[in-house]
XYZ file of C-alpha atoms in Angstrom:
567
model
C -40.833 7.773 43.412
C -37.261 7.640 42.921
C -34.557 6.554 46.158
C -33.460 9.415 48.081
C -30.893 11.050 45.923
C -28.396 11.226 48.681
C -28.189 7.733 48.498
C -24.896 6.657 47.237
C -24.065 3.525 44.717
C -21.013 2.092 45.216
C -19.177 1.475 41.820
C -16.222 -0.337 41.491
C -14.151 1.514 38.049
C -11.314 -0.413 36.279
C -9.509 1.481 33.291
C -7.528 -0.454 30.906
C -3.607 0.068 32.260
C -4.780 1.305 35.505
C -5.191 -0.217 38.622
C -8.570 -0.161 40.405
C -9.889 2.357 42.554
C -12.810 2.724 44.439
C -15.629 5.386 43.711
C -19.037 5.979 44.360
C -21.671 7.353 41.885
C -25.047 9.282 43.649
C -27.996 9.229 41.410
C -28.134 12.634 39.739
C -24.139 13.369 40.535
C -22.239 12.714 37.933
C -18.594 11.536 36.952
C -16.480 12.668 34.213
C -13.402 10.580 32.740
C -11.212 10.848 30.165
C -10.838 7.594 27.751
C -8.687 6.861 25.113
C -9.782 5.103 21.591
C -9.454 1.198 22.448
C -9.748 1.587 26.530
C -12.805 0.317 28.584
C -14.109 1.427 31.675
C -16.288 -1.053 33.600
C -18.957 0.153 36.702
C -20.171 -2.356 39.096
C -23.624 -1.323 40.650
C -25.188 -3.598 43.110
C -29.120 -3.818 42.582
C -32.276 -6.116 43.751
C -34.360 -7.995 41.657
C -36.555 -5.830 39.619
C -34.922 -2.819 39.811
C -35.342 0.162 37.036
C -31.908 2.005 36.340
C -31.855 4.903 33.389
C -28.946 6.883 33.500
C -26.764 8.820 30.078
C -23.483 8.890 28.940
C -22.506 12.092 27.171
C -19.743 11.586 25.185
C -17.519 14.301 24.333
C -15.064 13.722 21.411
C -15.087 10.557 21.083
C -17.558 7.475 20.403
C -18.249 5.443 23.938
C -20.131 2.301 23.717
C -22.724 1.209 26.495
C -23.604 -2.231 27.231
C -24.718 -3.686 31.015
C -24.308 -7.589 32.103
C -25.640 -9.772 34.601
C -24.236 -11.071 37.775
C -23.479 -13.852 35.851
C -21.206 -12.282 33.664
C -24.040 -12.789 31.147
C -24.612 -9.812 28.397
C -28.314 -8.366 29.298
C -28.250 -5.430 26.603
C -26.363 -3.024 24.326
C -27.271 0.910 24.484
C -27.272 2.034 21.081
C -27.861 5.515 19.960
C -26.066 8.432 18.200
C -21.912 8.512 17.514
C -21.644 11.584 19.641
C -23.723 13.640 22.131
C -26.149 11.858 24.811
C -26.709 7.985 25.005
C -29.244 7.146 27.205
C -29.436 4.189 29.440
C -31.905 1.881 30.909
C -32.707 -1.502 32.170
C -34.353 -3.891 34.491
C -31.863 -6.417 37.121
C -33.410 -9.633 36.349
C -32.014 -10.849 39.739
C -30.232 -9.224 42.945
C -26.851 -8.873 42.612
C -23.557 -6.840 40.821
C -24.596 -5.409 37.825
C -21.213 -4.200 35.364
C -21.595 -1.399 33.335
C -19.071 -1.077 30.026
C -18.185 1.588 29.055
C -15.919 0.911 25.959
C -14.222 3.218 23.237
C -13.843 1.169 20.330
C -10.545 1.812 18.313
C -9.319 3.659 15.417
C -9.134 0.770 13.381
C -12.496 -0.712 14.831
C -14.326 1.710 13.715
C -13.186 2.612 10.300
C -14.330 -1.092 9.737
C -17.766 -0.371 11.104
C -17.925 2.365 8.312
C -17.344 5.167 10.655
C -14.629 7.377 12.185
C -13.057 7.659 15.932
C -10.425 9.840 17.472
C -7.764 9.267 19.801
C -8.926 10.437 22.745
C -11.767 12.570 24.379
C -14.145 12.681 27.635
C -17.208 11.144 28.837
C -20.088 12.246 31.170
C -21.894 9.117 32.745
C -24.701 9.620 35.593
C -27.596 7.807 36.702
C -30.928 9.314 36.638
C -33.185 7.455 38.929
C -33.093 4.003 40.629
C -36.610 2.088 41.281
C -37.589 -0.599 43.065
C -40.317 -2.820 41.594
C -43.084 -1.794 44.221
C -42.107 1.545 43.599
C -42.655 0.796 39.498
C -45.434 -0.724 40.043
C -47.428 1.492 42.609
C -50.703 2.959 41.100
C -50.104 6.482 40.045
C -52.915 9.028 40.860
C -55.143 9.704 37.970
C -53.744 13.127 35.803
C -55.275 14.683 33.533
C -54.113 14.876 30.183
C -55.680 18.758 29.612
C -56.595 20.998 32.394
C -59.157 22.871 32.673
C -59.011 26.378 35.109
C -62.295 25.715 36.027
C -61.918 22.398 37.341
C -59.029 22.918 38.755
C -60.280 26.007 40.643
C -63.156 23.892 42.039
C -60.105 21.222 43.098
C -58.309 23.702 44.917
C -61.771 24.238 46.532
C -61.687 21.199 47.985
C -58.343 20.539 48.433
C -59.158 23.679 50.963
C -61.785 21.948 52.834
C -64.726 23.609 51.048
C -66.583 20.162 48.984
C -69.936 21.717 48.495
C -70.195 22.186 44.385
C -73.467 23.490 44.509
C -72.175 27.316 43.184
C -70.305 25.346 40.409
C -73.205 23.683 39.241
C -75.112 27.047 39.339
C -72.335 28.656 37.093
C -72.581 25.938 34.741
C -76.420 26.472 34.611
C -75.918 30.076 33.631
C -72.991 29.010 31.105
C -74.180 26.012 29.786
C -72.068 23.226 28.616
C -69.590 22.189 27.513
C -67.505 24.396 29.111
C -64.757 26.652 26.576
C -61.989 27.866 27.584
C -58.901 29.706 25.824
C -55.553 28.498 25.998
C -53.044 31.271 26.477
C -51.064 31.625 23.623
C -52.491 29.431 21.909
C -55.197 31.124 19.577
C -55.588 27.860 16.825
C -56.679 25.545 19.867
C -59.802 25.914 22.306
C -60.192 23.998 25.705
C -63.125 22.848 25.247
C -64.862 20.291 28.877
C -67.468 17.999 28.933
C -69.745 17.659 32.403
C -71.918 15.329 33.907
C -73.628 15.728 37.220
C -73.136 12.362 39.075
C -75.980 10.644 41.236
C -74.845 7.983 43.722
C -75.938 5.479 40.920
C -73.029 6.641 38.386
C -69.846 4.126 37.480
C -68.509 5.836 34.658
C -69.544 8.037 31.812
C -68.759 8.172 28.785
C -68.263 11.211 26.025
C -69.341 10.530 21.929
C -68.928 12.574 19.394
C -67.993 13.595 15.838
C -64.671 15.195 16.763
C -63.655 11.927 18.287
C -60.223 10.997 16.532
C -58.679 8.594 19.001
C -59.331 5.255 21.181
C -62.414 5.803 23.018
C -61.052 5.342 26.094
C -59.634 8.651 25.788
C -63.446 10.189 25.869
C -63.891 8.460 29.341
C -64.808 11.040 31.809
C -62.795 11.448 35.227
C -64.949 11.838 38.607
C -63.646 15.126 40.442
C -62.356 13.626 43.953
C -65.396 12.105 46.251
C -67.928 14.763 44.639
C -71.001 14.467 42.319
C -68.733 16.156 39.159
C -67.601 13.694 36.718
C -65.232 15.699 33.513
C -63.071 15.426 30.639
C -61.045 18.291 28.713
C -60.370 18.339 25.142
C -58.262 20.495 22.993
C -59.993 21.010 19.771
C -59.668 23.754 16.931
C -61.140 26.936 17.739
C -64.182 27.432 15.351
C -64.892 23.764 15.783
C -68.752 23.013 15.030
C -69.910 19.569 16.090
C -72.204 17.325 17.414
C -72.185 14.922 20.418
C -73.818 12.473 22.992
C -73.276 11.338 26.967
C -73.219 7.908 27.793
C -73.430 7.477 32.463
C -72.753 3.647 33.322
C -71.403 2.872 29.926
C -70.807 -0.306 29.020
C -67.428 0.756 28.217
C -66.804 -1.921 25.108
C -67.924 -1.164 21.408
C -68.021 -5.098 20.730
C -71.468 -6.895 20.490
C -73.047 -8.263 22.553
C -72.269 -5.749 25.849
C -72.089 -2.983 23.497
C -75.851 -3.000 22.776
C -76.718 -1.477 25.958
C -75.077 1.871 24.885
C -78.385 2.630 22.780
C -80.397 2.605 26.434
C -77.485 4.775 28.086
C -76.751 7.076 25.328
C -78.516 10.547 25.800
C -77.846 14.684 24.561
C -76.250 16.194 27.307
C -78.962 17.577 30.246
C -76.944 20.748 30.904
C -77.051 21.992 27.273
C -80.094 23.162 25.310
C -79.336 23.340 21.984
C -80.440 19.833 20.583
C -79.171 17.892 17.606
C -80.761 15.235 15.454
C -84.215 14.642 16.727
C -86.761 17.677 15.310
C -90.049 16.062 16.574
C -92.074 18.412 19.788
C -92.366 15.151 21.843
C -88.580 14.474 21.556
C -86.191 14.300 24.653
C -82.855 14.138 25.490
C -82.889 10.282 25.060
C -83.528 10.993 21.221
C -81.394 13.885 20.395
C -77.579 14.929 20.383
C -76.169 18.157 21.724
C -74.578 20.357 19.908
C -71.438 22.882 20.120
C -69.877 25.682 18.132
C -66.792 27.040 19.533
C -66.176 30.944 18.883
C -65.149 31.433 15.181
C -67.236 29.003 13.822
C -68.240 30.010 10.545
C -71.827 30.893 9.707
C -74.300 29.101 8.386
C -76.500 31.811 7.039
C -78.473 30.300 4.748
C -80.711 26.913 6.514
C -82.452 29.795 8.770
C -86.464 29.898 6.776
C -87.033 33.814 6.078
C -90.569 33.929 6.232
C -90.082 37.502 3.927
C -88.895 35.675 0.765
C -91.421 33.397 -1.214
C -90.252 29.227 -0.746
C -90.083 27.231 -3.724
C -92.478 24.004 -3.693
C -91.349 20.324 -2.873
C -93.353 17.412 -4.723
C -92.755 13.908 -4.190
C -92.580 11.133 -7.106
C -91.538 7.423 -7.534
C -89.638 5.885 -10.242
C -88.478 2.440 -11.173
C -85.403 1.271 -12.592
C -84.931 -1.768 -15.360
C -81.155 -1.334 -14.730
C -81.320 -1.341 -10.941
C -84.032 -3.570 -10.688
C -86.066 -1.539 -7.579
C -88.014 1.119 -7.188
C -87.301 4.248 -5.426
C -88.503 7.737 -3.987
C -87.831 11.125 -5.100
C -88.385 14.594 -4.166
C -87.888 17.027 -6.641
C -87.895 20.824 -5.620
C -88.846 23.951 -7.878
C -88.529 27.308 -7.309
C -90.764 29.961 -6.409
C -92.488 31.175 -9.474
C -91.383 28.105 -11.244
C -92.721 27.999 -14.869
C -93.278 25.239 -16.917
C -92.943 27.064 -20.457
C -90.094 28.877 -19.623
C -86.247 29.052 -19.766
C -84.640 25.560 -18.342
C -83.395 25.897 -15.203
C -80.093 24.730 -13.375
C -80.431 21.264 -12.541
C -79.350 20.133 -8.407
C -79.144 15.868 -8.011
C -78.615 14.796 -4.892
C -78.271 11.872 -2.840
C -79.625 10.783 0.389
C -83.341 12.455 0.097
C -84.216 11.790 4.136
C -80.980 13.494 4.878
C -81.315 16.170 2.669
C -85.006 17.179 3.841
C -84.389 17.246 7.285
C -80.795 17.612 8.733
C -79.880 19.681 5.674
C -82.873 21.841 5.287
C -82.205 21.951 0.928
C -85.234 23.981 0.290
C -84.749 26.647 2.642
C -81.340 26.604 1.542
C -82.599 26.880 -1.794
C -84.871 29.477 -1.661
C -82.091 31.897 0.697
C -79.860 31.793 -1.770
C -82.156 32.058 -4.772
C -83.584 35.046 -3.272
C -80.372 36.520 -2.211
C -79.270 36.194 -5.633
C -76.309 33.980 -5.351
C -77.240 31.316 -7.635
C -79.568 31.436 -9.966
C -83.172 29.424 -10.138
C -82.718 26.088 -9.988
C -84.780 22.348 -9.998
C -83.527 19.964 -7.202
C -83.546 16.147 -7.542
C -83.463 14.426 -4.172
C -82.498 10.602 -4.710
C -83.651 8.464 -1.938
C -81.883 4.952 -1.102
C -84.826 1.880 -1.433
C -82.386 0.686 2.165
C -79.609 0.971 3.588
C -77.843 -2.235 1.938
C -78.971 -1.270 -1.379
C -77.328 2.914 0.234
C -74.438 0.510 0.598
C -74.151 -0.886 -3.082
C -75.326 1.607 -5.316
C -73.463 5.025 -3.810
C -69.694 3.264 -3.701
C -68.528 3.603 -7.323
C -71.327 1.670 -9.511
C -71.713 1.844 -13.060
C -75.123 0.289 -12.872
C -76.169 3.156 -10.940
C -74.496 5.758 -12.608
C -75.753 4.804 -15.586
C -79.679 5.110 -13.963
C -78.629 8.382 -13.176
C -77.517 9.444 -17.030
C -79.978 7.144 -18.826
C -83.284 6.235 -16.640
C -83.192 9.136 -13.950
C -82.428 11.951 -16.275
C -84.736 11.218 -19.130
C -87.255 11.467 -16.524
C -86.630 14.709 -15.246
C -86.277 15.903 -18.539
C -90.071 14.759 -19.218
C -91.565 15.797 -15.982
C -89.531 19.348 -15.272
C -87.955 22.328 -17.296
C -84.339 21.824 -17.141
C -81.443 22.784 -18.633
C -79.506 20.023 -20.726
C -76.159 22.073 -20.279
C -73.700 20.071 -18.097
C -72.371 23.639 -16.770
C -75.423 24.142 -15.173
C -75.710 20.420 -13.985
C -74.919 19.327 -10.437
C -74.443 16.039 -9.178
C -74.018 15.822 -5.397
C -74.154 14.365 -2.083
C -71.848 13.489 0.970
C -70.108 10.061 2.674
C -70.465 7.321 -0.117
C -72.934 10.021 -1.533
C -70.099 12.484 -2.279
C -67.987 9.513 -4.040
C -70.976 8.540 -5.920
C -71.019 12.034 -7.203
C -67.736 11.940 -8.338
C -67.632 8.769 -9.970
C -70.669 9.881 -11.935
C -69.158 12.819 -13.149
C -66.351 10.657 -14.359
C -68.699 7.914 -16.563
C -71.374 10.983 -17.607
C -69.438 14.198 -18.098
C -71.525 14.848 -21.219
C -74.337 14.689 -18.530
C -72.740 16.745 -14.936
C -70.042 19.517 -15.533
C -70.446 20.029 -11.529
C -69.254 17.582 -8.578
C -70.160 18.634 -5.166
C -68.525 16.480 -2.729
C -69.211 16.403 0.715
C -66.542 14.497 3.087
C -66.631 11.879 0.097
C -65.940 7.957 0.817
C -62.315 8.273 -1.168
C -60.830 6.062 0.992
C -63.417 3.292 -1.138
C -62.239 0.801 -3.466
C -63.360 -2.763 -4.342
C -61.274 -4.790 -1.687
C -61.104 -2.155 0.462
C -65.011 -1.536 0.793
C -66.285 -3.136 4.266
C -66.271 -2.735 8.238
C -64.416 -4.322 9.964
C -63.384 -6.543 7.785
C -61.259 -3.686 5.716
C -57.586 -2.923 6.933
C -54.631 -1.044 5.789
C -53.169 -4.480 4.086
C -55.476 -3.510 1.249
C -55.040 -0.027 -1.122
C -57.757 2.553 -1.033
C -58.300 5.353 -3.497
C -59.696 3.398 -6.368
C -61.113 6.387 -7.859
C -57.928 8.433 -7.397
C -56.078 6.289 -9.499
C -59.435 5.989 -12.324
C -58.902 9.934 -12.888
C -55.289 9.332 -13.225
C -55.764 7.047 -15.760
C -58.572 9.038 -17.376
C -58.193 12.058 -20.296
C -59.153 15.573 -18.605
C -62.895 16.236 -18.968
C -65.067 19.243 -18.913
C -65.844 18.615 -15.310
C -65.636 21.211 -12.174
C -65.583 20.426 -8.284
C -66.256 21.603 -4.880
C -64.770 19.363 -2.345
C -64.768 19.832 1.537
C -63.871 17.385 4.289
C -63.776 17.830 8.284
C -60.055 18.069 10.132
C -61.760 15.061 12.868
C -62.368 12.704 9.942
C -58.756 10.747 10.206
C -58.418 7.058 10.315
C -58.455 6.539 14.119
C -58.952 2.654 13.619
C -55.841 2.404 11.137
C -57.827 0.638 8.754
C -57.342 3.476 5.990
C -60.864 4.466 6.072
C -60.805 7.976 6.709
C -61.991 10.807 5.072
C -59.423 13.697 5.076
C -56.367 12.143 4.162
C -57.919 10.678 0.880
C -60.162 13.890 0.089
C -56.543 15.727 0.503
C -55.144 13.146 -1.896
C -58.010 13.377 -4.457
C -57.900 17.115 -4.685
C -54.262 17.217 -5.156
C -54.655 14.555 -8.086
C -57.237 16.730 -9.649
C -55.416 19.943 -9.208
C -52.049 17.374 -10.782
C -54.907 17.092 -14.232
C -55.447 20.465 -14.326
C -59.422 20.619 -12.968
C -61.566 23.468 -11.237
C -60.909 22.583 -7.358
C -62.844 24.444 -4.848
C -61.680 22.786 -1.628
C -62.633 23.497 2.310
C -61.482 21.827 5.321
C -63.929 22.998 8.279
C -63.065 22.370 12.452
C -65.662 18.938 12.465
C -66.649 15.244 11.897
C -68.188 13.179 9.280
C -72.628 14.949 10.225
C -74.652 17.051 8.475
C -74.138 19.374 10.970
C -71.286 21.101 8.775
C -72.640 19.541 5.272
C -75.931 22.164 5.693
C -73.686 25.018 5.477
C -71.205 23.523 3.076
C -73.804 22.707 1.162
C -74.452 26.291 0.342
C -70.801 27.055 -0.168
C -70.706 24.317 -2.943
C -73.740 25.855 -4.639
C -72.339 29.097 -4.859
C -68.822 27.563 -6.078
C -69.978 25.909 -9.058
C -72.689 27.747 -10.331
C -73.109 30.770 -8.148
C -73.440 34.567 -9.979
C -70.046 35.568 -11.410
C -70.182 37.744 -8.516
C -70.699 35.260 -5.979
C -68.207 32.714 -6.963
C -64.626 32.229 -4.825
C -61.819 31.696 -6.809
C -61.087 28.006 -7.079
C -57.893 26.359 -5.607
């Protein structure tokens, strides 16, 4: 808190061919003088050690310089800023005692040597805008919170009233749910969107996870509601957000080994919301799943609901081994209802990630929706799975050795086993993460093979010394494949790219996801390809793939009908 205001500093103001005169400057009253090109005006203010000043000089007509010395006579600092208009001011007294301020017009001459311009004569406006002590600096300020929320603070004033019972808030947020959203007024693109926990007398902190999570995580570090059992944080996110999130009460509050391990005991879905994310097994709890939101205006997902009224297409499973890869691996491979083996080909799907792909992207149902609807037309899916996650790691990034199983080892098999078409128009490499950049970088080698790309929040930020955590940082490019389809001739190839607005590089190590999907589309669209690009209100989970999924499908080889126009 700032010294009274009333409180008068004496200044002690010398003008070049003027004697001195005493006068007194108040914080927030200021003094106006008129100065000529050449004069100086020096202020004397007396301060203790420790002591915050910030004050302005307006000039008016004329360039004034700012510098402040030490009792010593010693310069402590120069106040640069603009030729004209406001120059701000502030320091620190490293010691009790007369502090000058100079205020100095330089001259005509001066500063046509600088490279600028002066005139004669003008005006200046200096003031001081608060004085501090250091205990004042220092004190702890009370917690504020960076969005409010008009529930909270209508249970605040509550208590502030002398009412701390919360049991009819907690029964409010039983009928409501959580988390709690809120409009802004005026503000239609952003949603309020707060997070709740209901504290025991056990609970030290808790913490928020997400998806939508594009800063430090200390900003996701919920805020306990005075002396009472309500611990909160408000967001601002984009309305129509979709996304997926867990709680985390007595937190270990670091994300470095080995403290950071206890998280997986702490980390749970949120109790006081029902809709469950990630965890499809009856004997589940809240322990195995993540919550869920969708803020109003999300868009539909339409098509991963089953309709038990339209026949479902049939899922086998298969293995086959590579010579080029050196492993084995398992696939599914989906056929539509009525499939027949003696018939027409049908539109070939490949995609990566088969776990994924079965379960937190429901394909088949997808599939068969969208078959039935009439939106694309019968089609045989491929579902790739990865032998592990290290081998995930190696193959999906750009590989030749894998793309190459795909055009010369997985294909040929397919071919035997299934009726599919050999046209690349109706062929459709896809997948999402390093999946989605896999999928692009095979269309690139085997565009005889895929005329479709469907990319899903794809890994463009990849490229050969920019490929691991946490060892990758923004000393090294990214966007190896960016600069590939620069290089490369335009080919017969068509895409559907989407990425979320929450995947930005938070760690500014240059792995993100929009900012290189942006960069990627725009060097496509620079050669002249097909783009069909979205950007939906989420993070990098399936959660928003399952329905983009769809979109893609439609995009690149949906009924003339069906397809959007491409970007």
């Amino acid at each position: 808190m700032a010294r009274a205001a009333a409180a008068a500093l004496t200044v002690l103001l010398f003008s070049a061919g003027e004697a001195s005169a005493q006068d007194t400057l108040t914080v927030g009253q200021p003094v106006d003088r008129a100065i000529t090109a050449g004069a100086t005006h020096e202020f004397t203010i007396a301060l203790d050690a420790g002591d915050y000043v910030a004050g302005a000089v307006d000039q008016r007509g004329i360039m004034v310089l700012a510098a402040v010395f030490t009792p010593d006579g010693s310069r402590l600092r120069n106040f640069g800023g603009p030729r004209e208009g406001k120059r701000t001011l502030a320091f620190i007294a490293e010691r009790a005692g007369p502090y000058r301020l100079e205020l100095r017009a330089p001259s005509v001459a001066e500063a046509k040597e600088q490279g600028g311009s002066q005139t004669e004569k003008g005006t200046y406006e200096v003031k001081l805008l608060e004085r501090l002590s250091f205990d004042e600096r220092m004190k702890a300020q009370p917690q504020q919170d960076r969005y409010t929320s008009p529930a909270i603070e209508a249970l605040r004033r509550q208590i502030a009233a002398g009412d701390s019972s919360t049991e009819s808030f907690w029964q409010r947020v039983a009928q409501s749910g959580t988390p709690l959203v809120e409009p802004i007024e005026g503000e239609a693109r952003r949603t309020r969107v707060t997070f709740l926990w209901r504290a025991t007398p056990q609970t030290r902190n808790v913490m928020v996870l997400g998806s939508f999570m594009t800063g430090p995580p200390t900003d996701y570090a919920m805020t306990r509601l005075a002396e009472t059992d309500v611990w909160y944080l408000t967001v601002r996110m984009p309305s129509g957000s979709r996304f997926a999130y867990s709680l985390s009460p007595n937190d270990p509050q670091t994300f470095d080994p080995p403290r950071a391990a206890q998280r997986g005991a702490t980390v749970q879905g949120d109790p006081l919301n029902p809709r469950r994310w990630g965890c499809s097994q009856p004997s589940a709890t809240r322990h195995d799943c993540q919550s869920m939101a969708e803020l109003p205006g999300a868009p539909p997902q339409p098509w991963i609901v089953r309709n038990d009224k339209i026949p479902a297409g049939k899922v086998d499973k298969h293995k086959i081994a590579s010579d080029l890869l050196k492993n084995e691996r398992n696939l599914s491979v989906y056929t539509p209802p009525d499939y027949r083996a003696n018939g027409k080909p049908y539109a070939l799907l490949v995609l990566f990630d088969e776990g994924a792909y079965l379960s937190s992207v429901p394909t088949p149902v997808i599939l068969d929706n969208l078959i039935a609807a009439g939106r694309i037309p019968p089609m045989v899916a491929v579902l790739i799975a990865n032998p592990s996650q290290d081998t995930r790691n190696k193959e999906l990034p750009p590989n030749a050795q894998f793309a190459d199983f795909l055009a010369t080892e997985l294909l040929p098999w397919v071919h035997a086993h299934y009726t599919v078409t050999s046209d690349p128009k109706l062929t459709t490499v896809a997948g999402s993460s390093f999946g989605g950049i896999a999928a692009t970088y095979a269309g690139l080698r085997h565009s005889e093979i895929f005329g479709n790309v469907l990319c899903q929040s794809g890994s463009f930020w990849w490229a050969p010394d920019h490929s691991g955590f946490p060892d990758a940082d923004a000393t090294t490019e990214t966007g190896w494949l960016a600069k590939e389809f620069i290089k490369s001739p335009k080919l017969p190839l068509r895409f559907w790219m989407d990425a979320g607005v929450f995947e930005v590089d938070s760690r500014g190590n240059g792995g993100a996801i929009l900012e290189p999907s942006r960069h990627m589309r725009d060097v496509l669209l620079a050669k002249s390809y097909e783009v069909h690009y979205q950007q939906f209100n989420s993070g990098h989970d399936y959660l928003n793939w399952r329905g983009t999924l769809a979109d893609g499908l439609i995009a690149l080889v949906g009924t003339d009908t069906a397809r959007p126009p491409s970007r």
